[in-house]
Amino acid sequence: MVFIFVIGIFCIAATAAEIPPVDKQIILGPIDGYHRYYIHVFNVDDIARVKINTQLIATMSFKNDSGWIEITKYLVEGDNTIELTNENGPENGWAYGFDLKRDDSIIWSDSCGMAGSLGCEYDDITTGLVYRNIITLKLVTISPTHIEKKITLGPYDSYHKYYIRMQKDLDDTSKVSANGQVVATMSFRQDSGWIEITGHLLEGDNTIELTYENGNENGWAYGFDLKQNDSIIWSDSCGTPDSLGCKDDDITKGLVYRTIVTLKLIPFSSTSASALAPAANPVPTQKPNSTPAQKAEATNSDIKPSGVFLVIIGAFMILWLFKKLKTPK
């Protein structure tokens, strides 16, 4: 009986040793998971630690300030456990300070005492673990905040050539499909240059699908151009690669952009052909054949006034000679 009592005393003592003077559990959320999160550790006396989902993220010693440490990549959709602890050394009191920030707004903060001066809990001198806070950060799955567009181009005559160009951000994936067939894929940051897609197009309605998927880190940016012959007929871009991303540097993962372009191509028409053909040398036009009457009229109309005068003089001379011959001598 005495043995059992002694064992019980030891168990109670051991359990009590695991419970610090400040022991908290709080829940934050549910919160939209598509943000950036940061932790700040300050006012440390003597050792502070941060664990996220059991992984040690930061350890700070006496009077050190961590600044803002981004913890976004350690978080998952659903419940996240952020464990904050503080341990006191063998001398004097203890103090702590923690902040949690979403994007640019502090959503939770806790601090006590002044490091190296007045300690918490009336300058309590408990050694070992003196503060523990288990934060459950709930990040919910929401409908993707991706960009969705539908546009129509044309109709254009089908004799043109068409090209697509892609520019993108680091660690992500861009795809271009024409009529259900993948034309090009980019899986790292580069400029694809102009990729001809004419061979994938048909007369009628053509579906060109442009998509962009964001990777596991940072925001996203994209750029797409569509060219007909030497002229850009459509373009869309957002953000700056390796800098400010789209939608206020949104860090949504997975599909973030999709545009469906309907490109209408009509059969090559004779009207378009004649319009495009170079001007030919003019063909001399031939006058229609004239009738005898029209020829006589034209001949008469071509007689000059001097010819008429000579005809009249000749007629008078013939008449004079005729009278001369008939008059007796």
GROMACS .gro file of C-alpha atoms in nm:
model
  329
    1MET     CA    1   0.000   0.000   0.000
    2VAL     CA    2   0.282   0.235   0.090
    3PHE     CA    3   0.456   0.140  -0.235
    4ILE     CA    4   0.150   0.232  -0.440
    5PHE     CA    5   0.121   0.563  -0.255
    6VAL     CA    6   0.486   0.647  -0.330
    7ILE     CA    7   0.442   0.560  -0.698
    8GLY     CA    8   0.135   0.786  -0.711
    9ILE     CA    9   0.328   1.075  -0.559
   10PHE     CA   10   0.602   1.035  -0.822
   11CYS     CA   11   0.347   1.027  -1.106
   12ILE     CA   12   0.178   1.342  -0.981
   13ALA     CA   13   0.513   1.516  -0.946
   14ALA     CA   14   0.619   1.411  -1.296
   15THR     CA   15   0.291   1.528  -1.446
   16ALA     CA   16   0.314   1.860  -1.263
   17ALA     CA   17   0.666   1.908  -1.394
   18GLU     CA   18   0.536   1.883  -1.753
   19ILE     CA   19   0.278   2.157  -1.701
   20PRO     CA   20   0.436   2.505  -1.720
   21PRO     CA   21   0.304   2.804  -1.527
   22VAL     CA   22   0.153   2.935  -1.856
   23ASP     CA   23  -0.019   2.663  -2.059
   24LYS     CA   24  -0.262   2.767  -2.335
   25GLN     CA   25  -0.454   2.621  -2.625
   26ILE     CA   26  -0.623   2.841  -2.881
   27ILE     CA   27  -0.792   2.798  -3.220
   28LEU     CA   28  -0.759   3.042  -3.510
   29GLY     CA   29  -0.988   3.014  -3.808
   30PRO     CA   30  -1.116   2.867  -4.018
   31ILE     CA   31  -0.923   3.103  -4.246
   32ASP     CA   32  -0.883   3.115  -4.622
   33GLY     CA   33  -0.561   2.923  -4.682
   34TYR     CA   34  -0.440   3.130  -4.976
   35HIS     CA   35  -0.229   3.381  -4.782
   36ARG     CA   36   0.123   3.419  -4.648
   37TYR     CA   37   0.187   3.354  -4.279
   38TYR     CA   38   0.473   3.476  -4.058
   39ILE     CA   39   0.588   3.421  -3.699
   40HIS     CA   40   0.781   3.673  -3.485
   41VAL     CA   41   0.970   3.570  -3.169
   42PHE     CA   42   1.093   3.849  -2.938
   43ASN     CA   43   1.146   3.946  -2.569
   44VAL     CA   44   1.313   3.609  -2.508
   45ASP     CA   45   1.426   3.510  -2.157
   46ASP     CA   46   1.579   3.252  -2.177
   47ILE     CA   47   1.505   3.012  -2.472
   48ALA     CA   48   1.202   3.023  -2.705
   49ARG     CA   49   1.111   2.764  -2.969
   50VAL     CA   50   0.860   2.742  -3.255
   51LYS     CA   51   0.734   2.412  -3.398
   52ILE     CA   52   0.487   2.378  -3.684
   53ASN     CA   53   0.319   2.043  -3.736
   54THR     CA   54   0.591   1.892  -3.506
   55GLN     CA   55   0.877   2.038  -3.716
   56LEU     CA   56   1.117   2.272  -3.535
   57ILE     CA   57   1.123   2.604  -3.722
   58ALA     CA   58   1.311   2.845  -3.496
   59THR     CA   59   1.504   2.857  -3.167
   60MET     CA   60   1.582   3.197  -3.010
   61SER     CA   61   1.804   3.268  -2.709
   62PHE     CA   62   1.814   3.545  -2.447
   63LYS     CA   63   1.706   3.890  -2.574
   64ASN     CA   64   1.727   3.792  -2.944
   65ASP     CA   65   1.462   3.901  -3.194
   66SER     CA   66   1.382   3.671  -3.488
   67GLY     CA   67   1.214   3.930  -3.707
   68TRP     CA   68   0.934   3.802  -3.931
   69ILE     CA   69   0.989   3.438  -4.034
   70GLU     CA   70   0.765   3.317  -4.316
   71ILE     CA   71   0.605   2.983  -4.229
   72THR     CA   72   0.367   2.948  -4.525
   73LYS     CA   73   0.545   2.650  -4.679
   74TYR     CA   74   0.512   2.453  -4.353
   75LEU     CA   75   0.134   2.485  -4.349
   76VAL     CA   76  -0.125   2.260  -4.510
   77GLU     CA   77  -0.496   2.283  -4.580
   78GLY     CA   78  -0.690   2.175  -4.274
   79ASP     CA   79  -0.567   2.189  -3.911
   80ASN     CA   80  -0.212   2.309  -3.846
   81THR     CA   81  -0.046   2.285  -3.504
   82ILE     CA   82   0.183   2.574  -3.406
   83GLU     CA   83   0.358   2.503  -3.076
   84LEU     CA   84   0.527   2.796  -2.900
   85THR     CA   85   0.739   2.731  -2.589
   86ASN     CA   86   0.969   2.922  -2.357
   87GLU     CA   87   1.222   2.779  -2.109
   88ASN     CA   88   1.381   2.955  -1.812
   89GLY     CA   89   1.744   2.909  -1.708
   90PRO     CA   90   1.879   2.848  -1.358
   91GLU     CA   91   1.876   3.216  -1.263
   92ASN     CA   92   1.613   3.491  -1.225
   93GLY     CA   93   1.275   3.518  -1.396
   94TRP     CA   94   1.153   3.463  -1.749
   95ALA     CA   95   0.977   3.651  -2.032
   96TYR     CA   96   0.847   3.584  -2.384
   97GLY     CA   97   0.683   3.742  -2.687
   98PHE     CA   98   0.520   3.589  -2.999
   99ASP     CA   99   0.331   3.740  -3.295
  100LEU     CA  100   0.150   3.564  -3.581
  101LYS     CA  101   0.088   3.757  -3.901
  102ARG     CA  102  -0.124   3.685  -4.210
  103ASP     CA  103   0.005   3.886  -4.506
  104ASP     CA  104   0.044   4.233  -4.350
  105SER     CA  105  -0.195   4.194  -4.055
  106ILE     CA  106  -0.115   4.054  -3.711
  107ILE     CA  107  -0.390   3.802  -3.629
  108TRP     CA  108  -0.259   3.688  -3.291
  109SER     CA  109  -0.005   3.809  -3.032
  110ASP     CA  110   0.104   3.711  -2.681
  111SER     CA  111   0.381   3.853  -2.459
  112CYS     CA  112   0.474   3.883  -2.092
  113GLY     CA  113   0.746   4.043  -1.880
  114MET     CA  114   1.063   4.221  -1.990
  115ALA     CA  115   1.365   4.014  -2.086
  116GLY     CA  116   1.650   4.063  -1.838
  117SER     CA  117   1.430   4.268  -1.606
  118LEU     CA  118   1.086   4.208  -1.462
  119GLY     CA  119   0.974   3.847  -1.524
  120CYS     CA  120   0.631   3.700  -1.576
  121GLU     CA  121   0.406   3.567  -1.301
  122TYR     CA  122   0.535   3.819  -1.044
  123ASP     CA  123   0.896   3.750  -1.140
  124ASP     CA  124   0.852   3.377  -1.097
  125ILE     CA  125   1.183   3.188  -1.093
  126THR     CA  126   1.057   2.848  -1.208
  127THR     CA  127   1.321   2.678  -1.420
  128GLY     CA  128   1.275   2.466  -1.730
  129LEU     CA  129   0.954   2.483  -1.935
  130VAL     CA  130   0.756   2.791  -1.821
  131TYR     CA  131   0.536   2.874  -2.122
  132ARG     CA  132   0.358   2.662  -2.379
  133ASN     CA  133   0.090   2.761  -2.627
  134ILE     CA  134  -0.064   2.518  -2.876
  135ILE     CA  135  -0.227   2.711  -3.161
  136THR     CA  136  -0.454   2.524  -3.401
  137LEU     CA  137  -0.458   2.720  -3.726
  138LYS     CA  138  -0.746   2.606  -3.945
  139LEU     CA  139  -0.695   2.670  -4.316
  140VAL     CA  140  -0.997   2.576  -4.523
  141THR     CA  141  -1.019   2.463  -4.882
  142ILE     CA  142  -1.202   2.715  -5.093
  143SER     CA  143  -1.296   2.740  -5.458
  144PRO     CA  144  -0.979   2.817  -5.652
  145THR     CA  145  -0.923   3.188  -5.703
  146HIS     CA  146  -0.800   3.128  -6.056
  147ILE     CA  147  -0.857   3.356  -6.354
  148GLU     CA  148  -1.109   3.218  -6.604
  149LYS     CA  149  -1.169   3.383  -6.943
  150LYS     CA  150  -1.344   3.307  -7.272
  151ILE     CA  151  -1.283   3.509  -7.586
  152THR     CA  152  -1.364   3.482  -7.958
  153LEU     CA  153  -1.136   3.594  -8.242
  154GLY     CA  154  -1.232   3.619  -8.608
  155PRO     CA  155  -1.362   3.517  -8.845
  156TYR     CA  156  -1.037   3.517  -9.044
  157ASP     CA  157  -0.957   3.364  -9.383
  158SER     CA  158  -0.777   3.032  -9.336
  159TYR     CA  159  -0.474   3.120  -9.550
  160HIS     CA  160  -0.295   3.292  -9.254
  161LYS     CA  161  -0.027   3.145  -9.028
  162TYR     CA  162  -0.073   3.148  -8.649
  163TYR     CA  163   0.180   3.145  -8.365
  164ILE     CA  164   0.166   3.127  -7.983
  165ARG     CA  165   0.419   3.256  -7.730
  166MET     CA  166   0.448   3.183  -7.355
  167GLN     CA  167   0.635   3.360  -7.077
  168LYS     CA  168   0.609   3.241  -6.717
  169ASP     CA  169   0.733   3.243  -6.359
  170LEU     CA  170   0.969   3.007  -6.175
  171ASP     CA  171   0.879   2.645  -6.076
  172ASP     CA  172   0.537   2.646  -6.243
  173THR     CA  173   0.371   2.497  -6.555
  174SER     CA  174   0.214   2.658  -6.862
  175LYS     CA  175   0.031   2.465  -7.134
  176VAL     CA  176  -0.118   2.543  -7.474
  177SER     CA  177  -0.365   2.305  -7.640
  178ALA     CA  178  -0.528   2.342  -7.982
  179ASN     CA  179  -0.848   2.147  -8.047
  180GLY     CA  180  -0.772   1.915  -7.754
  181GLN     CA  181  -0.412   1.842  -7.854
  182VAL     CA  182  -0.124   1.969  -7.638
  183VAL     CA  183   0.094   2.193  -7.853
  184ALA     CA  184   0.353   2.311  -7.598
  185THR     CA  185   0.436   2.283  -7.226
  186MET     CA  186   0.674   2.495  -7.019
  187SER     CA  187   0.781   2.372  -6.676
  188PHE     CA  188   1.041   2.631  -6.583
  189ARG     CA  189   1.094   2.999  -6.636
  190GLN     CA  190   1.178   3.089  -6.994
  191ASP     CA  191   1.041   3.253  -7.307
  192SER     CA  192   0.907   2.991  -7.548
  193GLY     CA  193   0.956   3.212  -7.852
  194TRP     CA  194   0.700   3.196  -8.132
  195ILE     CA  195   0.558   2.845  -8.177
  196GLU     CA  196   0.362   2.794  -8.500
  197ILE     CA  197   0.024   2.628  -8.442
  198THR     CA  198  -0.115   2.657  -8.797
  199GLY     CA  199  -0.092   2.280  -8.851
  200HIS     CA  200  -0.323   2.220  -8.554
  201LEU     CA  201  -0.600   2.446  -8.686
  202LEU     CA  202  -0.898   2.371  -8.912
  203GLU     CA  203  -1.159   2.569  -9.102
  204GLY     CA  204  -1.443   2.657  -8.866
  205ASP     CA  205  -1.424   2.706  -8.487
  206ASN     CA  206  -1.090   2.621  -8.327
  207THR     CA  207  -1.048   2.593  -7.949
  208ILE     CA  208  -0.715   2.714  -7.809
  209GLU     CA  209  -0.681   2.647  -7.434
  210LEU     CA  210  -0.416   2.832  -7.234
  211THR     CA  211  -0.354   2.723  -6.873
  212TYR     CA  212  -0.115   2.809  -6.592
  213GLU     CA  213  -0.050   2.609  -6.273
  214ASN     CA  214   0.133   2.751  -5.972
  215GLY     CA  215   0.394   2.544  -5.787
  216ASN     CA  216   0.459   2.499  -5.418
  217GLU     CA  217   0.642   2.825  -5.354
  218ASN     CA  218   0.572   3.195  -5.395
  219GLY     CA  219   0.324   3.367  -5.622
  220TRP     CA  220   0.269   3.338  -5.995
  221ALA     CA  221   0.293   3.541  -6.313
  222TYR     CA  222   0.217   3.465  -6.677
  223GLY     CA  223   0.224   3.603  -7.030
  224PHE     CA  224   0.058   3.473  -7.349
  225ASP     CA  225   0.060   3.619  -7.703
  226LEU     CA  226  -0.121   3.502  -8.018
  227LYS     CA  227   0.008   3.616  -8.354
  228GLN     CA  228  -0.141   3.607  -8.704
  229ASN     CA  229   0.139   3.623  -8.960
  230ASP     CA  230   0.346   3.915  -8.824
  231SER     CA  231   0.073   4.087  -8.619
  232ILE     CA  232  -0.024   4.014  -8.256
  233ILE     CA  233  -0.403   3.973  -8.248
  234TRP     CA  234  -0.438   3.887  -7.878
  235SER     CA  235  -0.226   3.916  -7.563
  236ASP     CA  236  -0.273   3.862  -7.190
  237SER     CA  237  -0.027   3.893  -6.901
  238CYS     CA  238  -0.021   3.948  -6.524
  239GLY     CA  239   0.245   3.996  -6.259
  240THR     CA  240   0.623   4.008  -6.288
  241PRO     CA  241   0.828   3.684  -6.276
  242ASP     CA  242   1.049   3.660  -5.963
  243SER     CA  243   0.885   3.975  -5.828
  244LEU     CA  244   0.526   4.083  -5.763
  245GLY     CA  245   0.280   3.809  -5.855
  246CYS     CA  246  -0.078   3.831  -5.978
  247LYS     CA  247  -0.374   3.912  -5.754
  248ASP     CA  248  -0.169   4.093  -5.489
  249ASP     CA  249   0.099   3.824  -5.490
  250ASP     CA  250  -0.154   3.547  -5.434
  251ILE     CA  251   0.005   3.208  -5.353
  252THR     CA  252  -0.280   2.980  -5.461
  253LYS     CA  253  -0.143   2.642  -5.568
  254GLY     CA  254  -0.252   2.439  -5.868
  255LEU     CA  255  -0.458   2.580  -6.154
  256VAL     CA  256  -0.461   2.961  -6.130
  257TYR     CA  257  -0.529   3.070  -6.490
  258ARG     CA  258  -0.727   2.937  -6.786
  259THR     CA  259  -0.839   3.109  -7.105
  260ILE     CA  260  -1.041   2.945  -7.384
  261VAL     CA  261  -0.986   3.121  -7.718
  262THR     CA  262  -1.230   3.039  -7.998
  263LEU     CA  263  -1.051   3.116  -8.325
  264LYS     CA  264  -1.292   3.127  -8.619
  265LEU     CA  265  -1.138   3.043  -8.958
  266ILE     CA  266  -1.344   3.059  -9.279
  267PRO     CA  267  -1.257   2.907  -9.622
  268PHE     CA  268  -1.021   3.104  -9.840
  269SER     CA  269  -1.247   3.317 -10.066
  270SER     CA  270  -1.197   3.436 -10.427
  271THR     CA  271  -1.271   3.789 -10.307
  272SER     CA  272  -0.980   3.768 -10.066
  273ALA     CA  273  -0.762   3.613 -10.339
  274SER     CA  274  -0.831   3.896 -10.583
  275ALA     CA  275  -0.773   4.148 -10.309
  276LEU     CA  276  -0.437   3.991 -10.225
  277ALA     CA  277  -0.327   3.932 -10.591
  278PRO     CA  278  -0.085   4.191 -10.734
  279ALA     CA  279  -0.227   4.428 -10.993
  280ALA     CA  280  -0.182   4.278 -11.347
  281ASN     CA  281  -0.071   4.475 -11.655
  282PRO     CA  282  -0.377   4.630 -11.818
  283VAL     CA  283  -0.503   4.439 -12.125
  284PRO     CA  284  -0.566   4.663 -12.430
  285THR     CA  285  -0.934   4.676 -12.509
  286GLN     CA  286  -1.037   4.610 -12.871
  287LYS     CA  287  -1.303   4.815 -13.041
  288PRO     CA  288  -1.607   4.618 -13.167
  289ASN     CA  289  -1.633   4.552 -13.541
  290SER     CA  290  -1.833   4.823 -13.724
  291THR     CA  291  -2.113   4.769 -13.978
  292PRO     CA  292  -2.077   4.905 -14.338
  293ALA     CA  293  -2.313   5.188 -14.258
  294GLN     CA  294  -2.113   5.275 -13.946
  295LYS     CA  295  -1.793   5.260 -14.153
  296ALA     CA  296  -1.944   5.494 -14.420
  297GLU     CA  297  -2.061   5.728 -14.151
  298ALA     CA  298  -1.720   5.720 -13.992
  299THR     CA  299  -1.556   5.775 -14.332
  300ASN     CA  300  -1.780   6.072 -14.407
  301SER     CA  301  -1.719   6.212 -14.065
  302ASP     CA  302  -1.347   6.184 -14.129
  303ILE     CA  303  -1.358   6.407 -14.445
  304LYS     CA  304  -1.199   6.741 -14.380
  305PRO     CA  305  -1.358   7.077 -14.492
  306SER     CA  306  -1.078   7.138 -14.752
  307GLY     CA  307  -1.173   6.816 -14.934
  308VAL     CA  308  -1.536   6.924 -14.965
  309PHE     CA  309  -1.429   7.254 -15.122
  310LEU     CA  310  -1.222   7.076 -15.389
  311VAL     CA  311  -1.510   6.848 -15.474
  312ILE     CA  312  -1.739   7.147 -15.532
  313ILE     CA  313  -1.482   7.324 -15.756
  314GLY     CA  314  -1.437   7.004 -15.959
  315ALA     CA  315  -1.812   6.975 -16.011
  316PHE     CA  316  -1.835   7.332 -16.143
  317MET     CA  317  -1.549   7.274 -16.385
  318ILE     CA  318  -1.711   6.958 -16.523
  319LEU     CA  319  -2.038   7.145 -16.569
  320TRP     CA  320  -1.857   7.432 -16.751
  321LEU     CA  321  -1.680   7.192 -16.987
  322PHE     CA  322  -2.004   7.015 -17.065
  323LYS     CA  323  -2.174   7.346 -17.166
  324LYS     CA  324  -1.873   7.449 -17.368
  325LEU     CA  325  -1.886   7.134 -17.574
  326LYS     CA  326  -2.260   7.173 -17.652
  327THR     CA  327  -2.238   7.538 -17.762
  328PRO     CA  328  -2.184   7.567 -18.150
  329LYS     CA  329  -1.882   7.758 -18.278
   0.00000   0.00000   0.00000
